[in-house]
XYZ file of C-alpha atoms in Angstrom:
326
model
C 106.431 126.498 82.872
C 108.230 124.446 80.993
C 106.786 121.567 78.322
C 109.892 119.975 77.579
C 111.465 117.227 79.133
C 114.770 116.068 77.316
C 116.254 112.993 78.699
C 119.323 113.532 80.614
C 120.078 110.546 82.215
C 123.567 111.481 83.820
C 121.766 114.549 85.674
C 118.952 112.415 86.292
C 121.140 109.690 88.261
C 122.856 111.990 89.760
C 119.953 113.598 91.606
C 118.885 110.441 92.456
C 121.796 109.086 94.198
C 121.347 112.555 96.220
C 117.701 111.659 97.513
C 118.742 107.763 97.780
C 122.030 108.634 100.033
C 119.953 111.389 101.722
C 117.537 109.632 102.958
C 119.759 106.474 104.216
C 121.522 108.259 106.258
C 118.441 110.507 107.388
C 118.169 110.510 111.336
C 115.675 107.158 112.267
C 115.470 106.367 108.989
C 114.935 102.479 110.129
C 113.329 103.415 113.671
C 109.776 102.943 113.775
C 107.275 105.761 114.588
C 105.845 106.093 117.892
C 102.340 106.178 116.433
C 102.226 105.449 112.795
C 100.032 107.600 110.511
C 96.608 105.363 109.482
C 95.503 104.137 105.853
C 91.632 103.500 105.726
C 90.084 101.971 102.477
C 86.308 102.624 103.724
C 85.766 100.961 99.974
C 87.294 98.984 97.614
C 84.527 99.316 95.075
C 85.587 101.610 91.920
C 83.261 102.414 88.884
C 86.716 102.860 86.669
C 88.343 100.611 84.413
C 91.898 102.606 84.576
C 94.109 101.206 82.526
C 96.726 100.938 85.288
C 94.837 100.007 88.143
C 94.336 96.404 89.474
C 90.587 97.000 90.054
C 89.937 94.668 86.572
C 91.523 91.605 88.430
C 90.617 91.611 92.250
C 89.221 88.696 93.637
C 88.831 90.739 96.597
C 84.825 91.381 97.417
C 83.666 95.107 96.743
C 82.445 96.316 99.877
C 82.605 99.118 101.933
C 84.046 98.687 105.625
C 81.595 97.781 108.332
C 80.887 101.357 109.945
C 81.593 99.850 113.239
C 84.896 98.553 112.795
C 85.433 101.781 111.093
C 84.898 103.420 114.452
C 86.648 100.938 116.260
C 90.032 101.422 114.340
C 89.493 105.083 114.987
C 88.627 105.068 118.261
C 92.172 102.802 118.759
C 94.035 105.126 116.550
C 93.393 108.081 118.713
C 93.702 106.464 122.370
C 97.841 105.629 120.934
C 97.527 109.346 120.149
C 97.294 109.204 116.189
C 96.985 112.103 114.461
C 97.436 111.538 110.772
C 94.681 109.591 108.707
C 93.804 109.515 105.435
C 90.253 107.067 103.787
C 92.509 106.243 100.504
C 91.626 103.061 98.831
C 94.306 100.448 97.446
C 91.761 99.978 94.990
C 88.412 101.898 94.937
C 86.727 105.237 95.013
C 86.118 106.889 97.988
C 83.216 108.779 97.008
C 81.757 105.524 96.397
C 81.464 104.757 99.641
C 77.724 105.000 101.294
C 79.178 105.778 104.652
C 81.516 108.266 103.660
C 79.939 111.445 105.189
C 79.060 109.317 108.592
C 82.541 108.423 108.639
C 83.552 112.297 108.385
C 81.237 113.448 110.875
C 82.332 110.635 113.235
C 86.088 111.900 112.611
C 85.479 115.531 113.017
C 84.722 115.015 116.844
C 88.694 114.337 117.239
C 90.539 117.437 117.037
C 93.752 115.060 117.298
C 93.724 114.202 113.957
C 94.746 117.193 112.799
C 95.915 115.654 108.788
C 93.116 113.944 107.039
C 92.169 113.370 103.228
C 92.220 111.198 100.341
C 93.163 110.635 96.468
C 89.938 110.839 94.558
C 88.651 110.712 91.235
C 85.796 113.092 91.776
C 83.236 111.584 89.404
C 81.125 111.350 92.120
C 81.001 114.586 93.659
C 78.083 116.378 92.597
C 76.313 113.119 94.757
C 77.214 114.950 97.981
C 75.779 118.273 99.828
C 79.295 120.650 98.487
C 78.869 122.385 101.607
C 78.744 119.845 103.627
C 81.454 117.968 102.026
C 83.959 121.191 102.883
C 82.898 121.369 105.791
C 83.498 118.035 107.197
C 86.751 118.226 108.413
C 88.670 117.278 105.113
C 92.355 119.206 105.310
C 93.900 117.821 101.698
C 92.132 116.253 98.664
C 93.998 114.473 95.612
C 92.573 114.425 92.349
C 93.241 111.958 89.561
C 92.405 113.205 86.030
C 93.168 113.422 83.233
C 92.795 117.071 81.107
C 93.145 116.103 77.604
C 89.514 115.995 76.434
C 86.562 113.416 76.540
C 88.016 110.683 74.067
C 91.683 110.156 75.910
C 89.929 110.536 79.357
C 87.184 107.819 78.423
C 90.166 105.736 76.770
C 92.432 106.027 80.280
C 89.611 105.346 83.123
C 87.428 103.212 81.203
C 84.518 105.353 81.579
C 82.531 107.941 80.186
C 82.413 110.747 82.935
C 84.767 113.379 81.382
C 82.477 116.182 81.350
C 81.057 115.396 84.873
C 84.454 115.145 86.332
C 85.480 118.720 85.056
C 81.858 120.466 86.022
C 83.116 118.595 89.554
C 86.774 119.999 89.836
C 84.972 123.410 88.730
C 83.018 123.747 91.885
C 85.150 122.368 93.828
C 87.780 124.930 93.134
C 85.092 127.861 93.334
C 83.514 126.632 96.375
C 87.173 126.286 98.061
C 87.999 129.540 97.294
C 85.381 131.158 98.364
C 85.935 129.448 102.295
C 89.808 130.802 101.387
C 91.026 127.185 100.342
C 89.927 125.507 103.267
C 90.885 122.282 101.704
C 94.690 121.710 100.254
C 93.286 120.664 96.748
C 96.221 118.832 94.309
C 96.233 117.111 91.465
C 97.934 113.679 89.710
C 97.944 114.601 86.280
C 97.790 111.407 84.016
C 98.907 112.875 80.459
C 99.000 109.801 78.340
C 100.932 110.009 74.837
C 103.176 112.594 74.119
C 104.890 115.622 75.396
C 103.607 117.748 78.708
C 102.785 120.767 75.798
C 99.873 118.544 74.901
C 98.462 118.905 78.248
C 99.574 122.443 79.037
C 97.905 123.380 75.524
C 94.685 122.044 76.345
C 92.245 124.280 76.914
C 90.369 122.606 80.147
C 93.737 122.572 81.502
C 94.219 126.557 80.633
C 90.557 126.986 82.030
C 91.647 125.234 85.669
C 94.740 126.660 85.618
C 93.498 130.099 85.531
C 90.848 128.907 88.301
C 94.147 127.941 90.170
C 95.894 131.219 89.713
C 98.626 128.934 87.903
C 99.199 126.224 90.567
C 97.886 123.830 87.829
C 101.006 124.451 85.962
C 103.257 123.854 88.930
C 102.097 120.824 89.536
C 102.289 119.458 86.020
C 106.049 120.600 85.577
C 106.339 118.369 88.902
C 104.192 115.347 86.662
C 105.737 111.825 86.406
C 105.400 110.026 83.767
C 105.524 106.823 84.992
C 103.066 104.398 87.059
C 102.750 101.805 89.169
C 101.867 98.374 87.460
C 100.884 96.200 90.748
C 104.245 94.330 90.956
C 103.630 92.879 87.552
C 100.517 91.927 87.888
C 98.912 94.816 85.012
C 100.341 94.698 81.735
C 100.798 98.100 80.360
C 99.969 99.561 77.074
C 103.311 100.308 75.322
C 102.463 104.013 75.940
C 102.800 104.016 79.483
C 105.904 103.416 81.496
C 106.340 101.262 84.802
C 108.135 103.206 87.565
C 111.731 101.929 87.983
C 112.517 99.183 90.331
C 114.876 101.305 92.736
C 117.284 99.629 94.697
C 116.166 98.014 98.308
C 118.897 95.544 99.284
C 118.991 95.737 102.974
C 116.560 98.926 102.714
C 112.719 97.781 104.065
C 110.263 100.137 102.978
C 109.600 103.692 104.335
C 106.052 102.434 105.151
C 107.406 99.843 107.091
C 108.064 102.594 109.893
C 105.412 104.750 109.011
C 102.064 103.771 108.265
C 99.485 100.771 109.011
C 96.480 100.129 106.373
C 93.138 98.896 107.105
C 91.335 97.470 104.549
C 87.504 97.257 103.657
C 87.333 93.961 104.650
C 88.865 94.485 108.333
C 92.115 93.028 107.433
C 94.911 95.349 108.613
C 98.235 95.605 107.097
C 101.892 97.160 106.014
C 101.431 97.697 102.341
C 99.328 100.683 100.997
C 99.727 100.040 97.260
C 100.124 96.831 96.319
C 98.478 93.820 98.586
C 94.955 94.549 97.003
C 94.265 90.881 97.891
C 95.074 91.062 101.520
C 96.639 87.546 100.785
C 99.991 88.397 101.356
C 102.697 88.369 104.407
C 102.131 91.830 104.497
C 98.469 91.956 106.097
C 99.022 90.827 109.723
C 95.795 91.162 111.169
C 92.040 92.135 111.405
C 90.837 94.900 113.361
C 87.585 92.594 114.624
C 90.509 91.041 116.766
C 93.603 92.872 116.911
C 94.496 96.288 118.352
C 96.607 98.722 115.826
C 99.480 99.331 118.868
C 99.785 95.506 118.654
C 100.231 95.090 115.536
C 102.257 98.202 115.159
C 105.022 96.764 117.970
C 104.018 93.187 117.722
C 106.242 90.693 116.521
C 104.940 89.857 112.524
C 105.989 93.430 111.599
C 109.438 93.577 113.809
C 110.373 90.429 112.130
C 109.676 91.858 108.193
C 111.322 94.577 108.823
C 114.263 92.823 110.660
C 114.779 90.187 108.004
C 115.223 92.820 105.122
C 117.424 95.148 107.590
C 119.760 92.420 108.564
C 119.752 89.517 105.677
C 117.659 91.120 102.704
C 115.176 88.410 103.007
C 112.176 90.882 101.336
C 108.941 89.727 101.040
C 107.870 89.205 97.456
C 105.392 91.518 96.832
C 107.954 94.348 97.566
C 110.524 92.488 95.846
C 108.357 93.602 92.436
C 106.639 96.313 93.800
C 107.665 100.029 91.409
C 105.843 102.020 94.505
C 108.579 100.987 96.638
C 109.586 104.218 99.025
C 112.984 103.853 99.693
């Protein structure tokens, strides 16, 4: 595994003018999909004070989604034959969420949706039934931590839940293994100051690691070291570095043509990342009125996505926006 990153930027650009031109000129590229995959925040109410996240300035209510309109968007996501979901928040916790096991068990009847998962904190786990929770249909699970001790961790996500957290990923991992990984478990390793060798030296990250029969490792010589910063709107400490603004003249966004949120508060939109107001001309509907296939081929979305295509009018959320897929 290696710990050391040196900076070579030449190398660097040149492997990303390979993915850029790649994916331009990838087959349908700017061709909508048939049935877009679905983005459910069943909550947008998060415990954590992460130093990154927008959560500290939402005006947004906290609430999770009525369980109704939950089973409404799910009910219309299958009948345009939908098959890939995930319950991530733009902001919140998803363990959070009161519903959350009625939602799964309500999902599990549709052997369509056949990819379905969310990113995850897992302070919250040891609230739920662990067999129950593996057993509910679940096919991937995220986890955000951070594996560099109680202090930095408490420091990072604004609360004190360090040890909880790791006694969490702990069973998780052991329960998993012992239904032969029935859920695709990964992990977004936040490493804070310093070199990777600080993390890879730690040892709760040596403990998982072994747990993980070395996938830990893997995944942290795959760790960016950059975030997201809400188009502008969180200002970093100096410690912490924004994701770059790539280019997107005359490129709309990959989730344009790929994926439709819907938001705790019913409001459905384009943007999975960064419209944590639903204020913006990115949410172009609510699900108490509007179908997903109408939105999906109506004319608010063909227009965003024509305006950028054709005369790089963007919208200005995405205009700022670091999570920008291009």
């Amino acid at each position: 595994m290696s710990t050391e990153h040196p900076i070579d930027f030449s190398k660097k650009m040149l492997l990303f003018c390979g993915r850029f031109l790649r994916s331009y000129l990838k087959k349908d590229r700017f061709t909508p999909l048939k049935t877009p995959a679905l983005s459910i925040e069943v909550t947008n109410l998060c415990n954590s004070k992460c130093i990154y996240c927008a959560n500290k300035i939402m005006q947004r209510k906290p609430e999770p989604l009525d369980i109704g309109l939950f089973k409404k968007a799910v009910d219309d996501f299958v009948k345009i034959g939908g098959s890939n979901l995930d319950l991530n928040p733009c902001i919140g916790e998803t363990l959070l969420d009161p519903y959350l096991m009625e939602r799964l068990k309500y999902l599990k009847q549709f052997p369509e949706i056949k990819s379905l998962g969310f990113f995850t904190n897992l302070q919250w786990l040891h609230k739920f039934n662990l067999e129950e929770f593996l057993d509910s249909g679940i096919t991937w699970l995220m986890i955000s931590v951070m594996l560099l001790g109680r202090e930095k961790y408490d420091d990072f996500f604004g609360v004190d839940r360090y040890a909880q957290t790791l006694e969490n990923i702990v069973n998780l991992i052991k329960a998993n293994d012992q239904r032969q990984n029935k859920i695709k478990i990964s992990f977004s390793l936040k490493t804070g100051i310093g070199p990777l060798k600080k993390t890879a030296d730690h040892p709760d990250f040596k403990m998982l690691d072994a747990l993980l029969k070395g996938e830990l490792s893997k995944e942290l010589d795959n760790t960016g070291l950059t975030v997201h910063d809400f188009c502008g709107q969180i200002e970093l400490p100096k410690y912490l570095k924004k994701r770059p603004l790539y280019p997107r003249y005359l490129r709309p966004c990959e989730f344009f043509y790929k994926v439709l949120k819907l938001f705790s508060n019913g409001k459905i939109g384009v943007c999975v990342c960064a419209d944590f107001e639903t204020t913006s001309e990115l949410t172009l509907g609510d699900i108490r009125k509007d179908s997903l296939s109408d939105i999906w081929h109506g004319k608010k979305l063909a227009q965003l996505r024509s305006k950028w295509r054709k005369h790089n009018i963007i919208p200005a959320l995405c205009r700022r926006c670091s999570n920008y897929a291009y």
